[in-house]
PDB file of C-alpha atoms in Angstrom:
ATOM      1  CA  MET T   1      37.705   0.733  33.318  1.00 50.00           C
ATOM      2  CA  ALA T   2      39.579  -1.504  30.874  1.00 48.00           C
ATOM      3  CA  ASN T   3      36.847  -4.145  31.020  1.00 55.00           C
ATOM      4  CA  LEU T   4      34.244  -1.494  30.340  1.00 49.00           C
ATOM      5  CA  PHE T   5      36.041  -0.307  27.202  1.00 50.00           C
ATOM      6  CA  ILE T   6      36.457  -3.902  26.045  1.00 53.00           C
ATOM      7  CA  ARG T   7      32.708  -4.490  26.508  1.00 51.00           C
ATOM      8  CA  ILE T   8      31.848  -1.369  24.508  1.00 49.00           C
ATOM      9  CA  THR T   9      34.268  -2.348  21.760  1.00 53.00           C
ATOM     10  CA  ASP T  10      32.699  -5.825  21.604  1.00 53.00           C
ATOM     11  CA  ILE T  11      29.255  -4.298  21.172  1.00 50.00           C
ATOM     12  CA  ILE T  12      30.405  -1.886  18.486  1.00 50.00           C
ATOM     13  CA  SER T  13      32.373  -4.582  16.677  1.00 51.00           C
ATOM     14  CA  ALA T  14      29.404  -6.957  16.668  1.00 50.00           C
ATOM     15  CA  ASN T  15      27.924  -7.858  13.316  1.00 48.00           C
ATOM     16  CA  ILE T  16      24.575  -6.144  13.764  1.00 50.00           C
ATOM     17  CA  GLY T  17      23.357  -7.572  10.487  1.00 50.00           C
ATOM     18  CA  HIS T  18      24.029 -11.086  11.811  1.00 52.00           C
ATOM     19  CA  LEU T  19      22.125 -10.285  14.993  1.00 50.00           C
ATOM     20  CA  VAL T  20      19.218  -8.965  12.950  1.00 50.00           C
ATOM     21  CA  ASP T  21      18.947 -12.282  11.118  1.00 52.00           C
ATOM     22  CA  ARG T  22      18.432 -14.132  14.429  1.00 53.00           C
ATOM     23  CA  VAL T  23      15.628 -12.071  15.976  1.00 51.00           C
ATOM     24  CA  GLU T  24      11.968 -11.677  15.187  1.00 59.00           C
ATOM     25  CA  ASP T  25      12.020  -7.886  15.590  1.00 70.00           C
ATOM     26  CA  PRO T  26      15.278  -6.589  14.020  1.00 72.00           C
ATOM     27  CA  GLU T  27      14.365  -2.923  14.479  1.00 74.00           C
ATOM     28  CA  ARG T  28      13.862  -3.410  18.208  1.00 80.00           C
ATOM     29  CA  MET T  29      17.139  -5.342  18.389  1.00 79.00           C
ATOM     30  CA  ILE T  30      19.047  -2.558  16.628  1.00 78.00           C
ATOM     31  CA  ARG T  31      17.602   0.080  18.954  1.00 81.00           C
ATOM     32  CA  GLN T  32      18.480  -2.062  21.982  1.00 84.00           C
ATOM     33  CA  VAL T  33      22.086  -2.415  20.810  1.00 81.00           C
ATOM     34  CA  ILE T  34      22.362   1.352  20.331  1.00 83.00           C
ATOM     35  CA  LEU T  35      20.894   1.982  23.784  1.00 86.00           C
ATOM     36  CA  GLU T  36      23.338  -0.469  25.344  1.00 86.00           C
ATOM     37  CA  MET T  37      26.255   1.164  23.543  1.00 85.00           C
ATOM     38  CA  ASP T  38      25.116   4.598  24.682  1.00 86.00           C
ATOM     39  CA  ASP T  39      24.743   3.426  28.287  1.00 88.00           C
ATOM     40  CA  HIS T  40      28.233   1.920  28.361  1.00 86.00           C
ATOM     41  CA  ILE T  41      29.752   5.031  26.812  1.00 87.00           C
ATOM     42  CA  ARG T  42      28.048   7.239  29.407  1.00 88.00           C
ATOM     43  CA  ARG T  43      29.552   5.042  32.133  1.00 88.00           C
ATOM     44  CA  ALA T  44      32.947   5.181  30.415  1.00 87.00           C
ATOM     45  CA  GLU T  45      32.627   8.949  30.209  1.00 89.00           C
ATOM     46  CA  ALA T  46      32.095   9.081  33.975  1.00 90.00           C
ATOM     47  CA  GLY T  47      35.215   6.944  34.440  1.00 88.00           C
ATOM     48  CA  VAL T  48      37.254   9.248  32.206  1.00 91.00           C
ATOM     49  CA  LEU T  49      36.056  12.248  34.197  1.00 92.00           C
ATOM     50  CA  ASP T  50      37.199  10.520  37.384  1.00 92.00           C
ATOM     51  CA  ALA T  51      40.622   9.887  35.833  1.00 92.00           C
ATOM     52  CA  ILE T  52      40.936  13.514  34.736  1.00 93.00           C
ATOM     53  CA  THR T  53      39.872  14.673  38.191  1.00 94.00           C
ATOM     54  CA  SER T  54      42.549  12.506  39.793  1.00 93.00           C
ATOM     55  CA  GLU T  55      45.138  13.875  37.373  1.00 94.00           C
ATOM     56  CA  LYS T  56      44.154  17.452  38.222  1.00 94.00           C
ATOM     57  CA  GLN T  57      44.283  16.731  41.946  1.00 95.00           C
ATOM     58  CA  LEU T  58      47.769  15.226  41.629  1.00 95.00           C
ATOM     59  CA  ALA T  59      48.863  18.165  39.498  1.00 95.00           C
ATOM     60  CA  HIS T  60      47.556  20.623  42.069  1.00 97.00           C
ATOM     61  CA  GLU T  61      49.221  18.712  44.939  1.00 96.00           C
ATOM     62  CA  LEU T  62      52.512  18.504  43.028  1.00 96.00           C
ATOM     63  CA  GLU T  63      52.432  22.194  42.224  1.00 96.00           C
ATOM     64  CA  GLU T  64      51.681  23.033  45.866  1.00 97.00           C
ATOM     65  CA  HIS T  65      54.722  21.064  47.118  1.00 97.00           C
ATOM     66  CA  ARG T  66      56.940  22.681  44.487  1.00 96.00           C
ATOM     67  CA  HIS T  67      55.630  26.058  45.571  1.00 97.00           C
ATOM     68  CA  GLN T  68      56.300  25.257  49.244  1.00 96.00           C
ATOM     69  CA  SER T  69      59.782  24.044  48.341  1.00 94.00           C
ATOM     70  CA  GLU T  70      60.556  27.355  46.681  1.00 95.00           C
ATOM     71  CA  LYS T  71      59.007  29.236  49.561  1.00 96.00           C
ATOM     72  CA  TRP T  72      61.206  27.454  52.150  1.00 95.00           C
ATOM     73  CA  ARG T  73      64.273  27.975  49.954  1.00 93.00           C
ATOM     74  CA  GLU T  74      63.596  31.683  50.006  1.00 94.00           C
ATOM     75  CA  LYS T  75      63.169  31.559  53.803  1.00 93.00           C
ATOM     76  CA  ALA T  76      66.446  29.656  54.196  1.00 94.00           C
ATOM     77  CA  GLU T  77      68.204  32.233  52.055  1.00 93.00           C
ATOM     78  CA  ALA T  78      66.690  35.079  54.084  1.00 94.00           C
ATOM     79  CA  ALA T  79      67.710  33.413  57.375  1.00 93.00           C
ATOM     80  CA  LEU T  80      71.239  32.834  56.147  1.00 92.00           C
ATOM     81  CA  THR T  81      71.463  36.431  54.941  1.00 92.00           C
ATOM     82  CA  ALA T  82      70.400  37.482  58.421  1.00 92.00           C
ATOM     83  CA  GLY T  83      73.189  35.361  59.887  1.00 91.00           C
ATOM     84  CA  ASN T  84      70.906  32.725  61.409  1.00 93.00           C
ATOM     85  CA  GLU T  85      72.426  29.543  60.081  1.00 92.00           C
ATOM     86  CA  ASN T  86      70.372  27.225  62.298  1.00 94.00           C
ATOM     87  CA  LEU T  87      67.115  28.753  61.080  1.00 92.00           C
ATOM     88  CA  ALA T  88      68.364  28.568  57.501  1.00 94.00           C
ATOM     89  CA  ARG T  89      69.184  24.861  57.976  1.00 94.00           C
ATOM     90  CA  ALA T  90      65.734  24.186  59.471  1.00 94.00           C
ATOM     91  CA  ALA T  91      64.120  25.929  56.512  1.00 94.00           C
ATOM     92  CA  LEU T  92      66.152  23.817  54.123  1.00 94.00           C
ATOM     93  CA  VAL T  93      64.982  20.675  55.937  1.00 95.00           C
ATOM     94  CA  ARG T  94      61.365  21.724  55.295  1.00 93.00           C
ATOM     95  CA  LYS T  95      62.301  22.462  51.680  1.00 93.00           C
ATOM     96  CA  LYS T  96      63.757  18.963  51.275  1.00 95.00           C
ATOM     97  CA  GLU T  97      60.579  17.440  52.705  1.00 95.00           C
ATOM     98  CA  HIS T  98      58.496  19.184  50.048  1.00 95.00           C
ATOM     99  CA  ASP T  99      61.054  18.264  47.367  1.00 94.00           C
ATOM    100  CA  GLY T 100      60.786  14.603  48.359  1.00 95.00           C
ATOM    101  CA  THR T 101      57.008  14.635  48.316  1.00 95.00           C
ATOM    102  CA  ALA T 102      56.983  16.421  44.966  1.00 95.00           C
ATOM    103  CA  LYS T 103      59.390  13.850  43.518  1.00 95.00           C
ATOM    104  CA  ASN T 104      57.209  11.015  44.771  1.00 96.00           C
ATOM    105  CA  LEU T 105      54.181  12.643  43.140  1.00 95.00           C
ATOM    106  CA  GLU T 106      55.813  13.170  39.751  1.00 95.00           C
ATOM    107  CA  GLY T 107      55.572   9.510  38.714  1.00 95.00           C
ATOM    108  CA  PRO T 108      51.896   9.041  39.614  1.00 94.00           C
ATOM    109  CA  TRP T 109      51.055  12.418  38.077  1.00 95.00           C
ATOM    110  CA  GLU T 110      52.796  11.558  34.788  1.00 94.00           C
ATOM    111  CA  THR T 111      51.009   8.195  34.755  1.00 94.00           C
ATOM    112  CA  ALA T 112      47.689   9.922  35.442  1.00 93.00           C
ATOM    113  CA  VAL T 113      48.322  12.382  32.600  1.00 93.00           C
ATOM    114  CA  ASP T 114      49.141   9.552  30.210  1.00 93.00           C
ATOM    115  CA  THR T 115      46.110   7.541  31.343  1.00 91.00           C
ATOM    116  CA  SER T 116      43.792  10.538  30.943  1.00 92.00           C
ATOM    117  CA  LYS T 117      45.063  11.198  27.427  1.00 92.00           C
ATOM    118  CA  LYS T 118      44.570   7.569  26.405  1.00 91.00           C
ATOM    119  CA  LEU T 119      41.125   7.356  27.974  1.00 90.00           C
ATOM    120  CA  LYS T 120      40.015  10.605  26.350  1.00 90.00           C
ATOM    121  CA  ALA T 121      41.262   9.381  22.966  1.00 90.00           C
ATOM    122  CA  GLN T 122      39.476   6.040  23.419  1.00 88.00           C
ATOM    123  CA  LEU T 123      36.295   7.802  24.508  1.00 89.00           C
ATOM    124  CA  ARG T 124      36.377  10.027  21.419  1.00 89.00           C
ATOM    125  CA  GLN T 125      36.825   6.949  19.239  1.00 88.00           C
ATOM    126  CA  LEU T 126      33.911   5.205  20.944  1.00 86.00           C
ATOM    127  CA  GLU T 127      31.695   8.258  20.559  1.00 87.00           C
ATOM    128  CA  ASN T 128      32.570   8.354  16.862  1.00 88.00           C
ATOM    129  CA  LYS T 129      31.727   4.662  16.631  1.00 85.00           C
ATOM    130  CA  LEU T 130      28.417   5.286  18.355  1.00 84.00           C
ATOM    131  CA  ALA T 131      27.607   8.089  15.922  1.00 85.00           C
ATOM    132  CA  GLU T 132      28.519   5.738  13.065  1.00 84.00           C
ATOM    133  CA  ALA T 133      26.315   3.029  14.576  1.00 79.00           C
ATOM    134  CA  ARG T 134      23.394   5.449  14.781  1.00 81.00           C
ATOM    135  CA  HIS T 135      23.803   6.224  11.080  1.00 81.00           C
ATOM    136  CA  LYS T 136      24.008   2.513  10.323  1.00 79.00           C
ATOM    137  CA  ARG T 137      20.899   1.943  12.450  1.00 76.00           C
ATOM    138  CA  SER T 138      18.852   4.216  10.188  1.00 78.00           C
ATOM    139  CA  ALA T 139      20.233   2.506   7.104  1.00 78.00           C
ATOM    140  CA  LEU T 140      19.658  -0.988   8.535  1.00 76.00           C
ATOM    141  CA  ILE T 141      16.094  -0.181   9.557  1.00 77.00           C
ATOM    142  CA  ALA T 142      15.388   1.215   6.095  1.00 80.00           C
ATOM    143  CA  ARG T 143      16.935  -1.872   4.480  1.00 78.00           C
ATOM    144  CA  HIS T 144      14.980  -4.185   6.783  1.00 72.00           C
ATOM    145  CA  ARG T 145      11.689  -2.510   5.947  1.00 79.00           C
ATOM    146  CA  ALA T 146      12.496  -2.575   2.246  1.00 81.00           C
ATOM    147  CA  ALA T 147      13.422  -6.256   2.509  1.00 79.00           C
ATOM    148  CA  GLU T 148      10.152  -7.051   4.294  1.00 78.00           C
ATOM    149  CA  ALA T 149       8.162  -5.134   1.674  1.00 81.00           C
ATOM    150  CA  THR T 150      10.001  -6.937  -1.129  1.00 82.00           C
ATOM    151  CA  GLN T 151       9.401 -10.295   0.546  1.00 82.00           C
ATOM    152  CA  HIS T 152       5.714  -9.523   0.912  1.00 79.00           C
ATOM    153  CA  ILE T 153       5.475  -8.506  -2.736  1.00 82.00           C
ATOM    154  CA  HIS T 154       7.251 -11.684  -3.830  1.00 77.00           C
ATOM    155  CA  LYS T 155       4.887 -13.823  -1.770  1.00 79.00           C
ATOM    156  CA  THR T 156       1.897 -12.001  -3.214  1.00 76.00           C
ATOM    157  CA  GLN T 157       3.222 -12.345  -6.746  1.00 73.00           C
ATOM    158  CA  LYS T 158       3.879 -16.035  -6.168  1.00 74.00           C
ATOM    159  CA  HIS T 159       0.358 -16.507  -4.849  1.00 67.00           C
ATOM    160  CA  PHE T 160      -1.234 -14.748  -7.793  1.00 63.00           C
ATOM    161  CA  GLN T 161       1.104 -16.390 -10.271  1.00 63.00           C
ATOM    162  CA  LYS T 162       0.115 -19.799  -8.957  1.00 61.00           C
ATOM    163  CA  GLY T 163      -3.525 -18.934  -9.474  1.00 55.00           C
ATOM    164  CA  LEU T 164      -2.858 -17.610 -12.946  1.00 54.00           C
ATOM    165  CA  ASP T 165      -0.762 -20.633 -13.915  1.00 54.00           C
ATOM    166  CA  THR T 166      -3.338 -23.255 -12.926  1.00 54.00           C
ATOM    167  CA  GLY T 167      -6.369 -21.184 -13.826  1.00 56.00           C
ATOM    168  CA  ASP T 168      -8.590 -23.501 -11.775  1.00 64.00           C
ATOM    169  CA  THR T 169     -10.070 -20.835  -9.570  1.00 64.00           C
ATOM    170  CA  PHE T 170     -10.840 -18.434 -12.391  1.00 62.00           C
ATOM    171  CA  ILE T 171     -12.140 -21.197 -14.662  1.00 71.00           C
ATOM    172  CA  ARG T 172     -14.529 -22.374 -11.946  1.00 74.00           C
ATOM    173  CA  MET T 173     -15.649 -18.809 -11.332  1.00 72.00           C
ATOM    174  CA  GLU T 174     -16.194 -18.211 -15.054  1.00 75.00           C
ATOM    175  CA  ASP T 175     -18.142 -21.461 -15.434  1.00 76.00           C
ATOM    176  CA  ARG T 176     -20.317 -20.520 -12.479  1.00 78.00           C
ATOM    177  CA  VAL T 177     -21.002 -17.082 -13.937  1.00 74.00           C
ATOM    178  CA  VAL T 178     -21.916 -18.593 -17.317  1.00 78.00           C
ATOM    179  CA  GLU T 179     -24.218 -21.067 -15.583  1.00 79.00           C
ATOM    180  CA  ILE T 180     -25.948 -18.296 -13.645  1.00 78.00           C
ATOM    181  CA  GLU T 181     -26.315 -16.197 -16.792  1.00 76.00           C
ATOM    182  CA  ALA T 182     -27.784 -19.151 -18.719  1.00 75.00           C
ATOM    183  CA  ARG T 183     -30.199 -19.959 -15.894  1.00 76.00           C
ATOM    184  CA  THR T 184     -31.282 -16.333 -15.720  1.00 73.00           C
ATOM    185  CA  GLU T 185     -31.900 -16.229 -19.451  1.00 72.00           C
ATOM    186  CA  ALA T 186     -33.849 -19.518 -19.278  1.00 67.00           C
ATOM    187  CA  VAL T 187     -36.048 -18.226 -16.475  1.00 63.00           C
ATOM    188  CA  ALA T 188     -36.645 -15.003 -18.352  1.00 62.00           C
ATOM    189  CA  GLU T 189     -37.492 -16.889 -21.532  1.00 63.00           C
ATOM    190  CA  LEU T 190     -39.832 -19.251 -19.696  1.00 60.00           C
ATOM    191  CA  TYR T 191     -41.514 -16.314 -18.021  1.00 58.00           C
ATOM    192  CA  ASP T 192     -41.981 -14.607 -21.374  1.00 59.00           C
ATOM    193  CA  GLU T 193     -43.471 -17.778 -22.907  1.00 57.00           C
ATOM    194  CA  SER T 194     -45.793 -18.226 -19.929  1.00 58.00           C
ATOM    195  CA  SER T 195     -46.870 -14.623 -20.211  1.00 63.00           C
ATOM    196  CA  ASP T 196     -47.609 -15.030 -23.937  1.00 63.00           C
ATOM    197  CA  LEU T 197     -49.676 -18.145 -23.269  1.00 61.00           C
ATOM    198  CA  GLU T 198     -51.613 -16.483 -20.517  1.00 68.00           C
ATOM    199  CA  ARG T 199     -52.317 -13.529 -22.778  1.00 70.00           C
ATOM    200  CA  GLU T 200     -53.567 -15.876 -25.515  1.00 71.00           C
ATOM    201  CA  ILE T 201     -55.795 -17.713 -23.046  1.00 68.00           C
ATOM    202  CA  ASP T 202     -57.131 -14.455 -21.689  1.00 71.00           C
ATOM    203  CA  LYS T 203     -57.764 -13.238 -25.225  1.00 73.00           C
ATOM    204  CA  LEU T 204     -59.703 -16.425 -26.093  1.00 74.00           C
ATOM    205  CA  ALA T 205     -61.779 -16.109 -22.941  1.00 75.00           C
ATOM    206  CA  MET T 206     -62.490 -12.490 -23.717  1.00 76.00           C
ATOM    207  CA  ASP T 207     -63.413 -13.300 -27.319  1.00 73.00           C
ATOM    208  CA  ALA T 208     -65.821 -16.014 -26.101  1.00 76.00           C
ATOM    209  CA  GLU T 209     -67.437 -13.587 -23.710  1.00 77.00           C
ATOM    210  CA  VAL T 210     -67.713 -10.979 -26.434  1.00 74.00           C
ATOM    211  CA  ASP T 211     -69.229 -13.533 -28.821  1.00 74.00           C
ATOM    212  CA  GLN T 212     -71.725 -14.562 -26.124  1.00 80.00           C
ATOM    213  CA  GLU T 213     -72.753 -11.006 -25.485  1.00 76.00           C
ATOM    214  CA  MET T 214     -73.007 -10.343 -29.228  1.00 76.00           C
ATOM    215  CA  ALA T 215     -75.264 -13.344 -29.635  1.00 77.00           C
ATOM    216  CA  GLU T 216     -77.455 -12.197 -26.803  1.00 72.00           C
ATOM    217  CA  LEU T 217     -77.543  -8.709 -28.202  1.00 74.00           C
ATOM    218  CA  ARG T 218     -78.541  -9.953 -31.694  1.00 72.00           C
ATOM    219  CA  GLU T 219     -81.274 -12.082 -30.215  1.00 77.00           C
ATOM    220  CA  LYS T 220     -82.635  -9.130 -28.328  1.00 73.00           C
ATOM    221  CA  VAL T 221     -82.467  -6.842 -31.293  1.00 70.00           C
ATOM    222  CA  GLY T 222     -84.264  -9.441 -33.462  1.00 70.00           C
ATOM    223  CA  GLN T 223     -87.095  -9.746 -30.990  1.00 66.00           C
ATOM    224  CA  ASP T 224     -87.498  -6.021 -30.803  1.00 61.00           C
ATOM    225  CA  LYS T 225     -87.976  -5.795 -34.575  1.00 57.00           C
ATOM    226  CA  ILE T 226     -90.797  -8.335 -34.457  1.00 54.00           C
TER     227      ILE T 226
END
């Protein structure tokens, strides 16, 4: 029982924050520690119940022998009153037997009472420590998550800050965009110029055809007049 309480105390006294720093999954570690503490306390509780049971059994046995002692005293007195001294003496012998047994039980019973009180007090303290650890668990988990979030933000800020400080990535992107825009404008301009030229050529061809037809039409009209 003593070793069990020492083990529980060691767990509760452990620097959980230090343990958290050494594991990859602090939340899982914290929960495992709490579960281990709870398991040990449940076992300690069973031990305390056994100690209390033993105390009660000794108390009951002691009380029974005291009761029998008084009972045989009364019988001895009754026998002596009746004039039967031998029977009274025999009753007193039985009384002394119960007195002796009761006396022998007093020491163990007192020790059991003291042990039960100490174990119950220690168990209450451990249960209070466990309740405190559960509260700390919630706080530690919240702090761990906040720390991870802060670390992630710092890494992200550092990453972006590095990009903003050098400017290489954004400069290259901007240059590429400008190049694409210039190429697009050049293609559009070239297309417009080609379209204008084609329209001019088409217009010249059409004018030539019109002139040809006009010439033919004049020739025909002139012949008709003759």
